[in-house]
mmCIF file of N, CA and C in Angstrom:
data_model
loop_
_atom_site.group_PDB
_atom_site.id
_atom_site.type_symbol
_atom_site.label_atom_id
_atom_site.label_comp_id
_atom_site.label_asym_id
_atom_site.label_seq_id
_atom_site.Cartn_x
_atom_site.Cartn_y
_atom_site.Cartn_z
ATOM 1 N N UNK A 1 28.469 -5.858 2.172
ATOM 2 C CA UNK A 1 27.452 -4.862 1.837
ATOM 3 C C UNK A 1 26.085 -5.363 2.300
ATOM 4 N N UNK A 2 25.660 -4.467 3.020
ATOM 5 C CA UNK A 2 24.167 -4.940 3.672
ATOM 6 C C UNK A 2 23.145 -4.585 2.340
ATOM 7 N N UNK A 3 22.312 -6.018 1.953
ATOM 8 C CA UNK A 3 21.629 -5.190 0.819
ATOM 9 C C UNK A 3 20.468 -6.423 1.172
ATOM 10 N N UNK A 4 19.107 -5.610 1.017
ATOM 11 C CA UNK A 4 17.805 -6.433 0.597
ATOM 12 C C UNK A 4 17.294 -6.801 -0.584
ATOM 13 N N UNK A 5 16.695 -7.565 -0.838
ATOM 14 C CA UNK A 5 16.642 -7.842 -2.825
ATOM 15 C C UNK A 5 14.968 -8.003 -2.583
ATOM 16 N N UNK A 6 14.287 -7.729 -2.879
ATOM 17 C CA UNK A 6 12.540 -8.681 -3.596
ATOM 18 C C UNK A 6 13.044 -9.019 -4.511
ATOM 19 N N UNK A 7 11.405 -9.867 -4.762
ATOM 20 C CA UNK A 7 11.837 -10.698 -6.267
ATOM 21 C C UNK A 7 9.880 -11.367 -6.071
ATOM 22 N N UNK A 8 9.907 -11.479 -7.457
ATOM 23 C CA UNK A 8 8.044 -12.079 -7.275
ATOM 24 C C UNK A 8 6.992 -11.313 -7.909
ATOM 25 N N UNK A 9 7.348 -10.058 -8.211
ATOM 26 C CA UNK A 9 6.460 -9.363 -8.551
ATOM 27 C C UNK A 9 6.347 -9.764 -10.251
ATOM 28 N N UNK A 10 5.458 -9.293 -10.770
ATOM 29 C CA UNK A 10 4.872 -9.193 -12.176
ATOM 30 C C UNK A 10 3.686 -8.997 -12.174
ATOM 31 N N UNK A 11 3.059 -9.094 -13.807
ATOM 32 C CA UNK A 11 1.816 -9.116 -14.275
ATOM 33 C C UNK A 11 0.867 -10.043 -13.859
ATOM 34 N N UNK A 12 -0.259 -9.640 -13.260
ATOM 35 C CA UNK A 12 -1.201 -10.906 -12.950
ATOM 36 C C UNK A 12 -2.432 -10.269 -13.045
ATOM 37 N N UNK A 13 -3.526 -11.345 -13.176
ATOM 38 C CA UNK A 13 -4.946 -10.711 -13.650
ATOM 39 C C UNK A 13 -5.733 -10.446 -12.537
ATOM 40 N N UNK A 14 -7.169 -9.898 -12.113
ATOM 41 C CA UNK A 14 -7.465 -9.388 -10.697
ATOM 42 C C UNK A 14 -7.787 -11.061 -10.360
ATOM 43 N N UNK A 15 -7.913 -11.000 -9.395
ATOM 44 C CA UNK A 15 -8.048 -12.325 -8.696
ATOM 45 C C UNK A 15 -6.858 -13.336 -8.575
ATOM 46 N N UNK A 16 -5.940 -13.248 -8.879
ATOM 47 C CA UNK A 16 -4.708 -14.003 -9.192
ATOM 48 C C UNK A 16 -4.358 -13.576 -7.455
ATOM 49 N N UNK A 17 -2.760 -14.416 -7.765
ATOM 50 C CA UNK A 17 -1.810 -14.198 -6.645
ATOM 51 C C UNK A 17 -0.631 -14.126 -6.652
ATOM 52 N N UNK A 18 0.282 -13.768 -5.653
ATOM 53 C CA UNK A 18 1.605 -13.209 -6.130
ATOM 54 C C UNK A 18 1.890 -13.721 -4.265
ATOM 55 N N UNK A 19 3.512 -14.388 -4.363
ATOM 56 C CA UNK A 19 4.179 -14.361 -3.557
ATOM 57 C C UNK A 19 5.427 -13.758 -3.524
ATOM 58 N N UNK A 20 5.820 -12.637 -2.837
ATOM 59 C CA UNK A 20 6.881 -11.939 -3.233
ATOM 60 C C UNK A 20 8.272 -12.565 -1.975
ATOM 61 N N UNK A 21 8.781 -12.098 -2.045
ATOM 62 C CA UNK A 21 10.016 -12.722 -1.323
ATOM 63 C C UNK A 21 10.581 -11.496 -1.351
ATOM 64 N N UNK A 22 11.353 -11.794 -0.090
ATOM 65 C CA UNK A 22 12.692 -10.432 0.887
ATOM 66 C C UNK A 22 13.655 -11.156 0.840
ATOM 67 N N UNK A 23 15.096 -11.088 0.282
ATOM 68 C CA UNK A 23 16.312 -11.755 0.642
ATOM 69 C C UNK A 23 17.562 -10.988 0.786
ATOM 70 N N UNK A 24 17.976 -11.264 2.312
ATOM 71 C CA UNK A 24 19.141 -10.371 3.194
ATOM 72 C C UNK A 24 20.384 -10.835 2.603
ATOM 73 N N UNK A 25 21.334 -10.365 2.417
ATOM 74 C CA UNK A 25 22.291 -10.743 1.907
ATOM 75 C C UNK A 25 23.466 -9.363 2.809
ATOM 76 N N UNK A 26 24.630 -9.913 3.460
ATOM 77 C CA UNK A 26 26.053 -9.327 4.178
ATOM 78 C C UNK A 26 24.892 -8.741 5.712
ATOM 79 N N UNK A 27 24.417 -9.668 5.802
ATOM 80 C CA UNK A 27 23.166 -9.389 7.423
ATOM 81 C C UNK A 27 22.613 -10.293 7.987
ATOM 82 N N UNK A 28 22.052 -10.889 8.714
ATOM 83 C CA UNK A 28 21.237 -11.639 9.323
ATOM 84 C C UNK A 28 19.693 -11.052 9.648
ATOM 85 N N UNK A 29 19.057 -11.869 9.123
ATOM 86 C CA UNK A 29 17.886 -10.722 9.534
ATOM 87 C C UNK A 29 16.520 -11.463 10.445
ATOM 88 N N UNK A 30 17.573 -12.371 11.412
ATOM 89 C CA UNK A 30 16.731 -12.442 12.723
ATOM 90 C C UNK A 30 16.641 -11.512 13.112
ATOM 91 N N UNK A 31 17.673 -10.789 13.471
ATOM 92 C CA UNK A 31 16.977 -9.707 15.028
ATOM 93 C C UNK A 31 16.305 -8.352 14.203
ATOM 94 N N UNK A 32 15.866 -8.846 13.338
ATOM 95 C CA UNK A 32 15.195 -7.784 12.433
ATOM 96 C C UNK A 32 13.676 -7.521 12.255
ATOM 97 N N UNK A 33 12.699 -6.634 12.807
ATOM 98 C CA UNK A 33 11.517 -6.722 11.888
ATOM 99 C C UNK A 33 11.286 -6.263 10.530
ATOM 100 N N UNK A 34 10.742 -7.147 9.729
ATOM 101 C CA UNK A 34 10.709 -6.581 8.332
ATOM 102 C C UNK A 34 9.318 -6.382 7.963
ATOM 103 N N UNK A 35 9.186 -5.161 7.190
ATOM 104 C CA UNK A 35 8.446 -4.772 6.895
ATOM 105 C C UNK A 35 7.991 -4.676 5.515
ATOM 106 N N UNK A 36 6.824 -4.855 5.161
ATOM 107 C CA UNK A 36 6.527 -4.631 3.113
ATOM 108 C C UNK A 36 6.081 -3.392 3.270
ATOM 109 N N UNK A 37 6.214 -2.603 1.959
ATOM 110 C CA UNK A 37 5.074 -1.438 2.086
ATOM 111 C C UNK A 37 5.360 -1.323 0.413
ATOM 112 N N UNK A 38 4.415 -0.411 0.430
ATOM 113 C CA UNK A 38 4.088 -0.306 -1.496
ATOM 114 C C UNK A 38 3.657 0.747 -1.707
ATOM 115 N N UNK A 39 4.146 1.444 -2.909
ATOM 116 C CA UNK A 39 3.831 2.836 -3.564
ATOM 117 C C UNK A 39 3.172 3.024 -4.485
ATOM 118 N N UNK A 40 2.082 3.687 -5.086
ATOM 119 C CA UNK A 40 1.942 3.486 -6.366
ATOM 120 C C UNK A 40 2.250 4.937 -6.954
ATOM 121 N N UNK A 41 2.245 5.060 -8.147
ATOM 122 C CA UNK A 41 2.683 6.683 -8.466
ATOM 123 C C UNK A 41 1.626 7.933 -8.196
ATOM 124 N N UNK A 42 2.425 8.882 -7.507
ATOM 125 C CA UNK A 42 1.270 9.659 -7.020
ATOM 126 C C UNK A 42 0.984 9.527 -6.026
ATOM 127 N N UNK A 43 1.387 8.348 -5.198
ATOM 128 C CA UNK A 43 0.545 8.153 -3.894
ATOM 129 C C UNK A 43 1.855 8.238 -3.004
ATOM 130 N N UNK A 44 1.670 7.691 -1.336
ATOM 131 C CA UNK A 44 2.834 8.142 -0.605
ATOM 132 C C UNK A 44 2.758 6.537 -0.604
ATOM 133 N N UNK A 45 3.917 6.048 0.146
ATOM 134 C CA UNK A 45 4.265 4.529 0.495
ATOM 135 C C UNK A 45 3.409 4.346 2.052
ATOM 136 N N UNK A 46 2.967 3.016 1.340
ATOM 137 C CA UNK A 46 1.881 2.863 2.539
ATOM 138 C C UNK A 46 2.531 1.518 3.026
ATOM 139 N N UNK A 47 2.595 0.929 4.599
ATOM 140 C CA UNK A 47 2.910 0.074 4.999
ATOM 141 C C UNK A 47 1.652 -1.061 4.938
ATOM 142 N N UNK A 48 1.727 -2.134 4.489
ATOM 143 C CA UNK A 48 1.520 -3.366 4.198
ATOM 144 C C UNK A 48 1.114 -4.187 5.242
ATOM 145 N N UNK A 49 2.160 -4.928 5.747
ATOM 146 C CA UNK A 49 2.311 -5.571 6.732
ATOM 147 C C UNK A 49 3.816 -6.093 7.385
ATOM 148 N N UNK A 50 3.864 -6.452 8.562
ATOM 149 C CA UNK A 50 5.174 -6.495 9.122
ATOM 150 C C UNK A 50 5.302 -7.598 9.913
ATOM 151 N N UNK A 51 7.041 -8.658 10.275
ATOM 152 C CA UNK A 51 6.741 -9.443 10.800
ATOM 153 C C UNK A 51 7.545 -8.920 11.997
ATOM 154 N N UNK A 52 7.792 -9.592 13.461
ATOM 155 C CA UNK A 52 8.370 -9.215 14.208
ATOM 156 C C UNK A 52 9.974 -10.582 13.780
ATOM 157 N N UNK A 53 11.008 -10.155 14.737
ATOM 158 C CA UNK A 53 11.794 -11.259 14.708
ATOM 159 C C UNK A 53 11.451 -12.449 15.379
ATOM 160 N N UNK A 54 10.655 -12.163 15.948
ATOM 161 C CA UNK A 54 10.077 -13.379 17.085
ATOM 162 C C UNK A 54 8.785 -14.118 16.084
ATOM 163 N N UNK A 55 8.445 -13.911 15.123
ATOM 164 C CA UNK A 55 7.605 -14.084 14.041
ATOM 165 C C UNK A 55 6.533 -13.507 14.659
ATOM 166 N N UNK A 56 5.872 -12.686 15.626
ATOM 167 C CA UNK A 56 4.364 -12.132 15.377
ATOM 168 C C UNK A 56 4.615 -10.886 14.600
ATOM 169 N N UNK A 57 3.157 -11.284 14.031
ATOM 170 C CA UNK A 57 2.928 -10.410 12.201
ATOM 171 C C UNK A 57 1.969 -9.449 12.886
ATOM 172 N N UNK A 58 1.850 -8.285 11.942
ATOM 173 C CA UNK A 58 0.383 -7.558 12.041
ATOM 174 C C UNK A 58 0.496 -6.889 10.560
ATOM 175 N N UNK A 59 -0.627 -6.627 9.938
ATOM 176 C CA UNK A 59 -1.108 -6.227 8.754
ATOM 177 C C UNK A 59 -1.246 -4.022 9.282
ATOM 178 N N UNK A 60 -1.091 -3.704 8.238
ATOM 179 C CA UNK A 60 -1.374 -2.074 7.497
ATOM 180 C C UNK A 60 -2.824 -1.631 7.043
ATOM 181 N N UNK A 61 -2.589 -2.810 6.060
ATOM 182 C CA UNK A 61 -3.420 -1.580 4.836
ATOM 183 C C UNK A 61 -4.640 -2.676 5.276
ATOM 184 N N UNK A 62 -5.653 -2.196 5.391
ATOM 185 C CA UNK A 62 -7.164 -2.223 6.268
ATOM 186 C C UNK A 62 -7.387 -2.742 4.618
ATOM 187 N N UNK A 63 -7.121 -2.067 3.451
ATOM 188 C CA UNK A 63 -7.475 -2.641 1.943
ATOM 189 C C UNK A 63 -6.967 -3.876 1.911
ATOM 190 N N UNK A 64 -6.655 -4.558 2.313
ATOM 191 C CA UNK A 64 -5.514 -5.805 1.784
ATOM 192 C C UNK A 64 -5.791 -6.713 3.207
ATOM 193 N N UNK A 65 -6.876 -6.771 4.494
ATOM 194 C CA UNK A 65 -7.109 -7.335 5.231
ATOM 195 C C UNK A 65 -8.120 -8.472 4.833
ATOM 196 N N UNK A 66 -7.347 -9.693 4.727
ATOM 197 C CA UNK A 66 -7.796 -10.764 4.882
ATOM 198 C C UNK A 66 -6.980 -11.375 3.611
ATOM 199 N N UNK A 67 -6.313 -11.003 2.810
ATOM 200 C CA UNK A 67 -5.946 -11.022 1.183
ATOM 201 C C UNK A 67 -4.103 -11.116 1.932
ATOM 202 N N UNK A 68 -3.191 -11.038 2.689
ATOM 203 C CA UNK A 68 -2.006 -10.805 2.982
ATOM 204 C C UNK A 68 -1.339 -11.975 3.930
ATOM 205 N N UNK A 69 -0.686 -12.548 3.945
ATOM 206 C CA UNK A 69 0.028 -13.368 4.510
ATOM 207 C C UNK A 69 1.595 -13.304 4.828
ATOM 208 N N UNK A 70 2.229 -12.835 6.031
ATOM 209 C CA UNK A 70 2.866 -12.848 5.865
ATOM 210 C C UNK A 70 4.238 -13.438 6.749
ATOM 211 N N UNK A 71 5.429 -14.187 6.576
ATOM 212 C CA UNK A 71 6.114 -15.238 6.986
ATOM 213 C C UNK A 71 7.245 -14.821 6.564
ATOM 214 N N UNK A 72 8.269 -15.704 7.389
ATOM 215 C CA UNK A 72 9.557 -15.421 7.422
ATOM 216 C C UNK A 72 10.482 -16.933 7.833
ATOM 217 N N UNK A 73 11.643 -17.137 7.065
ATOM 218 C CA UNK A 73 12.061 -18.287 7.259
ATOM 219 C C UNK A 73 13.603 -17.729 7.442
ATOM 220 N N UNK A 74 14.010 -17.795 8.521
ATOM 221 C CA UNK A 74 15.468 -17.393 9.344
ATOM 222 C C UNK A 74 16.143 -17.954 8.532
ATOM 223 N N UNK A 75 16.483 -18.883 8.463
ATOM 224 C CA UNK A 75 17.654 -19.949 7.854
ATOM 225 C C UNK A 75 17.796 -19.356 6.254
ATOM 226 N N UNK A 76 16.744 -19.365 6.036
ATOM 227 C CA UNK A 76 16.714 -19.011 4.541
ATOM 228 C C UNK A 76 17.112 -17.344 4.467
ATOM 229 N N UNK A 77 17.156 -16.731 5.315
ATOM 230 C CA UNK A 77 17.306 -15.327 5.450
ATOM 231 C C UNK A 77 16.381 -14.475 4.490
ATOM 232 N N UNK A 78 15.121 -15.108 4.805
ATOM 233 C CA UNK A 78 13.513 -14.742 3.504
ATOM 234 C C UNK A 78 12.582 -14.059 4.594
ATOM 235 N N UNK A 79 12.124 -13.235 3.897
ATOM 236 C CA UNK A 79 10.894 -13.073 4.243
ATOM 237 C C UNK A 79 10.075 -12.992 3.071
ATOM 238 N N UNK A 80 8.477 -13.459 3.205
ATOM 239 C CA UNK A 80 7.560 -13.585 2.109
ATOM 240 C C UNK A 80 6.559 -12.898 2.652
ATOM 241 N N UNK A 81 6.202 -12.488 1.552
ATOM 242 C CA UNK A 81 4.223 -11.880 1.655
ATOM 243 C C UNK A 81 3.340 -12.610 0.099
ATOM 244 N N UNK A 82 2.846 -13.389 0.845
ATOM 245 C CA UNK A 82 1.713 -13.953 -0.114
ATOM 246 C C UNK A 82 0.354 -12.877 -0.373
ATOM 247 N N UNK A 83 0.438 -12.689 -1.319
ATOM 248 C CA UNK A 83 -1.009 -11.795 -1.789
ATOM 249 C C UNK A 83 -2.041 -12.911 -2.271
ATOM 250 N N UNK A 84 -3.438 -12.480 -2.297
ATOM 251 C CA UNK A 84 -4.104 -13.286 -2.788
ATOM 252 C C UNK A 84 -5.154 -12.410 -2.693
ATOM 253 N N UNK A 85 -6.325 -12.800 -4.073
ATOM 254 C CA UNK A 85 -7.129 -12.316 -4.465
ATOM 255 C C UNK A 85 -6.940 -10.527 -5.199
ATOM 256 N N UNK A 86 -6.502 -10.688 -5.612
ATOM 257 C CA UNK A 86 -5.376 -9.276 -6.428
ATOM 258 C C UNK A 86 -6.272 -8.540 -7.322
ATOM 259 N N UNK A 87 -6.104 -7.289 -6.556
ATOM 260 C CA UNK A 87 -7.125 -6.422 -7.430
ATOM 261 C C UNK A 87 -6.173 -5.106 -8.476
ATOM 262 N N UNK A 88 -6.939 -4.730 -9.006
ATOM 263 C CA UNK A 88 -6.380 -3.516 -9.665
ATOM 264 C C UNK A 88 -5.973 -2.314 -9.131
ATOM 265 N N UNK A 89 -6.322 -1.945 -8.029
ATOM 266 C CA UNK A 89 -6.193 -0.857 -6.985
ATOM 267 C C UNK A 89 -4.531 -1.503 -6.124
ATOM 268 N N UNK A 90 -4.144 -2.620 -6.631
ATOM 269 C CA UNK A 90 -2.736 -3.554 -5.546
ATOM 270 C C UNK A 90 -1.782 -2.648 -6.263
ATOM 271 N N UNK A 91 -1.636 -2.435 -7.722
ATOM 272 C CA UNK A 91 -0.978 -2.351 -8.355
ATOM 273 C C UNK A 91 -0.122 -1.530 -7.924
ATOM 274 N N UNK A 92 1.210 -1.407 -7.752
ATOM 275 C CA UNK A 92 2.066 -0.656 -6.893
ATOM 276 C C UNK A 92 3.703 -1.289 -6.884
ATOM 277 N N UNK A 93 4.601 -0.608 -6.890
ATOM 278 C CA UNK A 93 6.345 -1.164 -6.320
ATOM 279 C C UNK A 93 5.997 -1.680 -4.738
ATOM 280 N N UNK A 94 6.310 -2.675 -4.777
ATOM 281 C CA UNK A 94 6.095 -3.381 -3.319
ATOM 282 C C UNK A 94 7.567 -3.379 -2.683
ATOM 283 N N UNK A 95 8.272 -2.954 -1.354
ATOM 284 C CA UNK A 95 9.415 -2.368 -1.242
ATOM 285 C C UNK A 95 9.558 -3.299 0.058
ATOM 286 N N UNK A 96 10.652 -4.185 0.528
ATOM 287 C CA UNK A 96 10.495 -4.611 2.049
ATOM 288 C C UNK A 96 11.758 -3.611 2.751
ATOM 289 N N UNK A 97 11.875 -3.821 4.066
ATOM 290 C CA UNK A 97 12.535 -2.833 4.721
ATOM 291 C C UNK A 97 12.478 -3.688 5.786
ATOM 292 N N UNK A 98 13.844 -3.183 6.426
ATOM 293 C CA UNK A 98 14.503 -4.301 7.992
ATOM 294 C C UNK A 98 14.524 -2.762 8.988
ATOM 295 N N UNK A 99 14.218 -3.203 9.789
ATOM 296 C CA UNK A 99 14.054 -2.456 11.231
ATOM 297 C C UNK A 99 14.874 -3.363 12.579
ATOM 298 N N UNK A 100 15.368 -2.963 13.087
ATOM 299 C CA UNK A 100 16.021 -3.503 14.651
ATOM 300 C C UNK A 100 15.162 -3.530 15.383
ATOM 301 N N UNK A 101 14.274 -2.430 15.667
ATOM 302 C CA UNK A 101 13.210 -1.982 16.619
ATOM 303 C C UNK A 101 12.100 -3.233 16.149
ATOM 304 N N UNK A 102 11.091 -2.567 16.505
ATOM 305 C CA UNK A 102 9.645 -3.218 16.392
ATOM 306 C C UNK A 102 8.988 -2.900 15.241
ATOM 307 N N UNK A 103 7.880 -3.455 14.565
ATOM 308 C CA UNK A 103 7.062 -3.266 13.461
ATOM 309 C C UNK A 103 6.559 -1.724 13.347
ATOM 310 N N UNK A 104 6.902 -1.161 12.729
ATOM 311 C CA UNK A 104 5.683 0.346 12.649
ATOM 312 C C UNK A 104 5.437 0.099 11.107
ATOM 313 N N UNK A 105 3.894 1.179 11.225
ATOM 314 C CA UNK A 105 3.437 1.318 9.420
ATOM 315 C C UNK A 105 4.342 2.666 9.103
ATOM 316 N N UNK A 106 5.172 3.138 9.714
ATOM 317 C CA UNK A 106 5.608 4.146 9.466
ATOM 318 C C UNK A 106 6.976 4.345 8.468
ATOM 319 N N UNK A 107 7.154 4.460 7.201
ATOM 320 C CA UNK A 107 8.372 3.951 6.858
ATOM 321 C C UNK A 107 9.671 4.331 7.029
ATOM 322 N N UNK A 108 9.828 6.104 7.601
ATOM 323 C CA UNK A 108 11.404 6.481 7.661
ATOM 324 C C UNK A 108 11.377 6.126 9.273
ATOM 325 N N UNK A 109 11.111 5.125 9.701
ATOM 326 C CA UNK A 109 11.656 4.458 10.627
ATOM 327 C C UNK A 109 12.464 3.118 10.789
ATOM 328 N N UNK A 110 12.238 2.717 9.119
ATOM 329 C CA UNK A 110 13.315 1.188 9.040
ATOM 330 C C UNK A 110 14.494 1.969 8.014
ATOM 331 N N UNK A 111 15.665 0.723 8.486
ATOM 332 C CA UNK A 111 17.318 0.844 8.364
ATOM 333 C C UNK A 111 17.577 0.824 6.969
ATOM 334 N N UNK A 112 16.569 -0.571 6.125
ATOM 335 C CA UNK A 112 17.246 -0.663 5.432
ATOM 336 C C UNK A 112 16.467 -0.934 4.262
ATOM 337 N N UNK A 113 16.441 -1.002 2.987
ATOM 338 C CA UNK A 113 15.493 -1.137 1.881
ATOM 339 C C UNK A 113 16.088 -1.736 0.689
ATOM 340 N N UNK A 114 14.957 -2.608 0.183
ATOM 341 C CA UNK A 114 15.083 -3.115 -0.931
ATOM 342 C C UNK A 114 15.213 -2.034 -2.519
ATOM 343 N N UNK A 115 15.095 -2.594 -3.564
ATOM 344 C CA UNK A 115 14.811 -1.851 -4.787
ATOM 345 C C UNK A 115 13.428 -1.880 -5.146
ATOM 346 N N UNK A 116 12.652 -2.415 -4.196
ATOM 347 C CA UNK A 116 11.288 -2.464 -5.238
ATOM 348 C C UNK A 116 10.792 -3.832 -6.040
ATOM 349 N N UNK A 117 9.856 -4.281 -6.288
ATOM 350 C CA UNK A 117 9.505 -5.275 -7.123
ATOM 351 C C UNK A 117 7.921 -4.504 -7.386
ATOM 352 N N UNK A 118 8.027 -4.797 -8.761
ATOM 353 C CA UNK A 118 6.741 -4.314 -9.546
ATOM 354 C C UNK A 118 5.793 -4.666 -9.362
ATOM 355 N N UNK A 119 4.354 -4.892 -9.137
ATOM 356 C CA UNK A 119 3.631 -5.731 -9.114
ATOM 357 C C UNK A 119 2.001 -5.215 -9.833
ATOM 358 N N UNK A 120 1.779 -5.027 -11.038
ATOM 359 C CA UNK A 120 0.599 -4.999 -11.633
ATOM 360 C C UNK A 120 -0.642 -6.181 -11.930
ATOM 361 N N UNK A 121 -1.547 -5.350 -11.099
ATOM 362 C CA UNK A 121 -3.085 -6.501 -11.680
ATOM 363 C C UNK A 121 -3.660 -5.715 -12.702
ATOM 364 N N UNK A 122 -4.132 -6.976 -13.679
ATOM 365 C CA UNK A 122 -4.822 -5.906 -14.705
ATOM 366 C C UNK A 122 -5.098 -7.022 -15.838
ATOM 367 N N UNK A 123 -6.342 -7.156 -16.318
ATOM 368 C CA UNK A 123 -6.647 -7.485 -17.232
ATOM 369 C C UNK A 123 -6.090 -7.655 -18.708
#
C-alpha cells in the first residue's frame, strides 16, 4: 500500500518552531517531488514549498519566505520542512504530497497524499 504519513505538528507559541516530517512507506520516494501545502478552514490549500528528487527546493507561500526550510533524506525515505519563527496566521493542517513530475504550487497535480498534521500557533 502506497501511503504518506506526517508527523510533527502540534501546539506551539508565535515565535516557536516546528519540524514536520513526510514518511513513504510501500514506495520509494526518490524519483519523487514532494511537496507541503497547508489548509486552514475556510481557506483553499495553499502550496508551501517543494523539493525536487534531485534535492533543488523552491518555496510557495511569499508569507512563510525566509521562515521554511526544506530537505529530504532518501535513505530515510523523509522528507522535512522546518518552520521557524511561527506565527498565528501558520496555523493550518500541513499535508505533504509526492509528484513524479516536477514541483508545482498547484495541488491536484500530485499522486499522492498524506493525512494531514495539525499545526497551531497561539498563545
Amino acid at each position: 500500500q502506497l501511503q504518506l504519513v506526517e508527523s510533527g505538528g502540534g501546539l506551539v507559541q508565535p515565535g516557536g518552531s516546528l519540524r514536520l516530517s513526510c514518511t513513504a512507506s510501500g514506495f520509494a520516494l526518490d524519483y519523487y517531488a514532494i511537496g507541503w501545502f497547508r489548509q486552514a478552514p475556510g481557506n483553499q490549500r495553499e502550496g508551501v514549498s517543494c523539493i525536487m528528487s534531485g534535492g533543488g527546493s523552491t518555496n510557495f507561500a511569499d508569507s512563510m519566505e525566509g521562515r521554511v526550510t526544506i530537505s529530504r533524506d532518501n535513505a530515510k525515505n523523509t522528507v522535512s520542512l522546518q518552520i521557524n519563527n511561527l506565527k498565528p496566521a501558520d496555523t493550518a493542517v500541513y499535508y505533504c504530497a509526492a509528484v513524479s513530475g516536477t514541483c508545482s504550487r498547484y495541488h491536484f497535480v500530485y499522486e499522492f497524499w498524506g493525512q494531514g498534521t495539525q499545526v497551531t500557533v497561539s498563545s
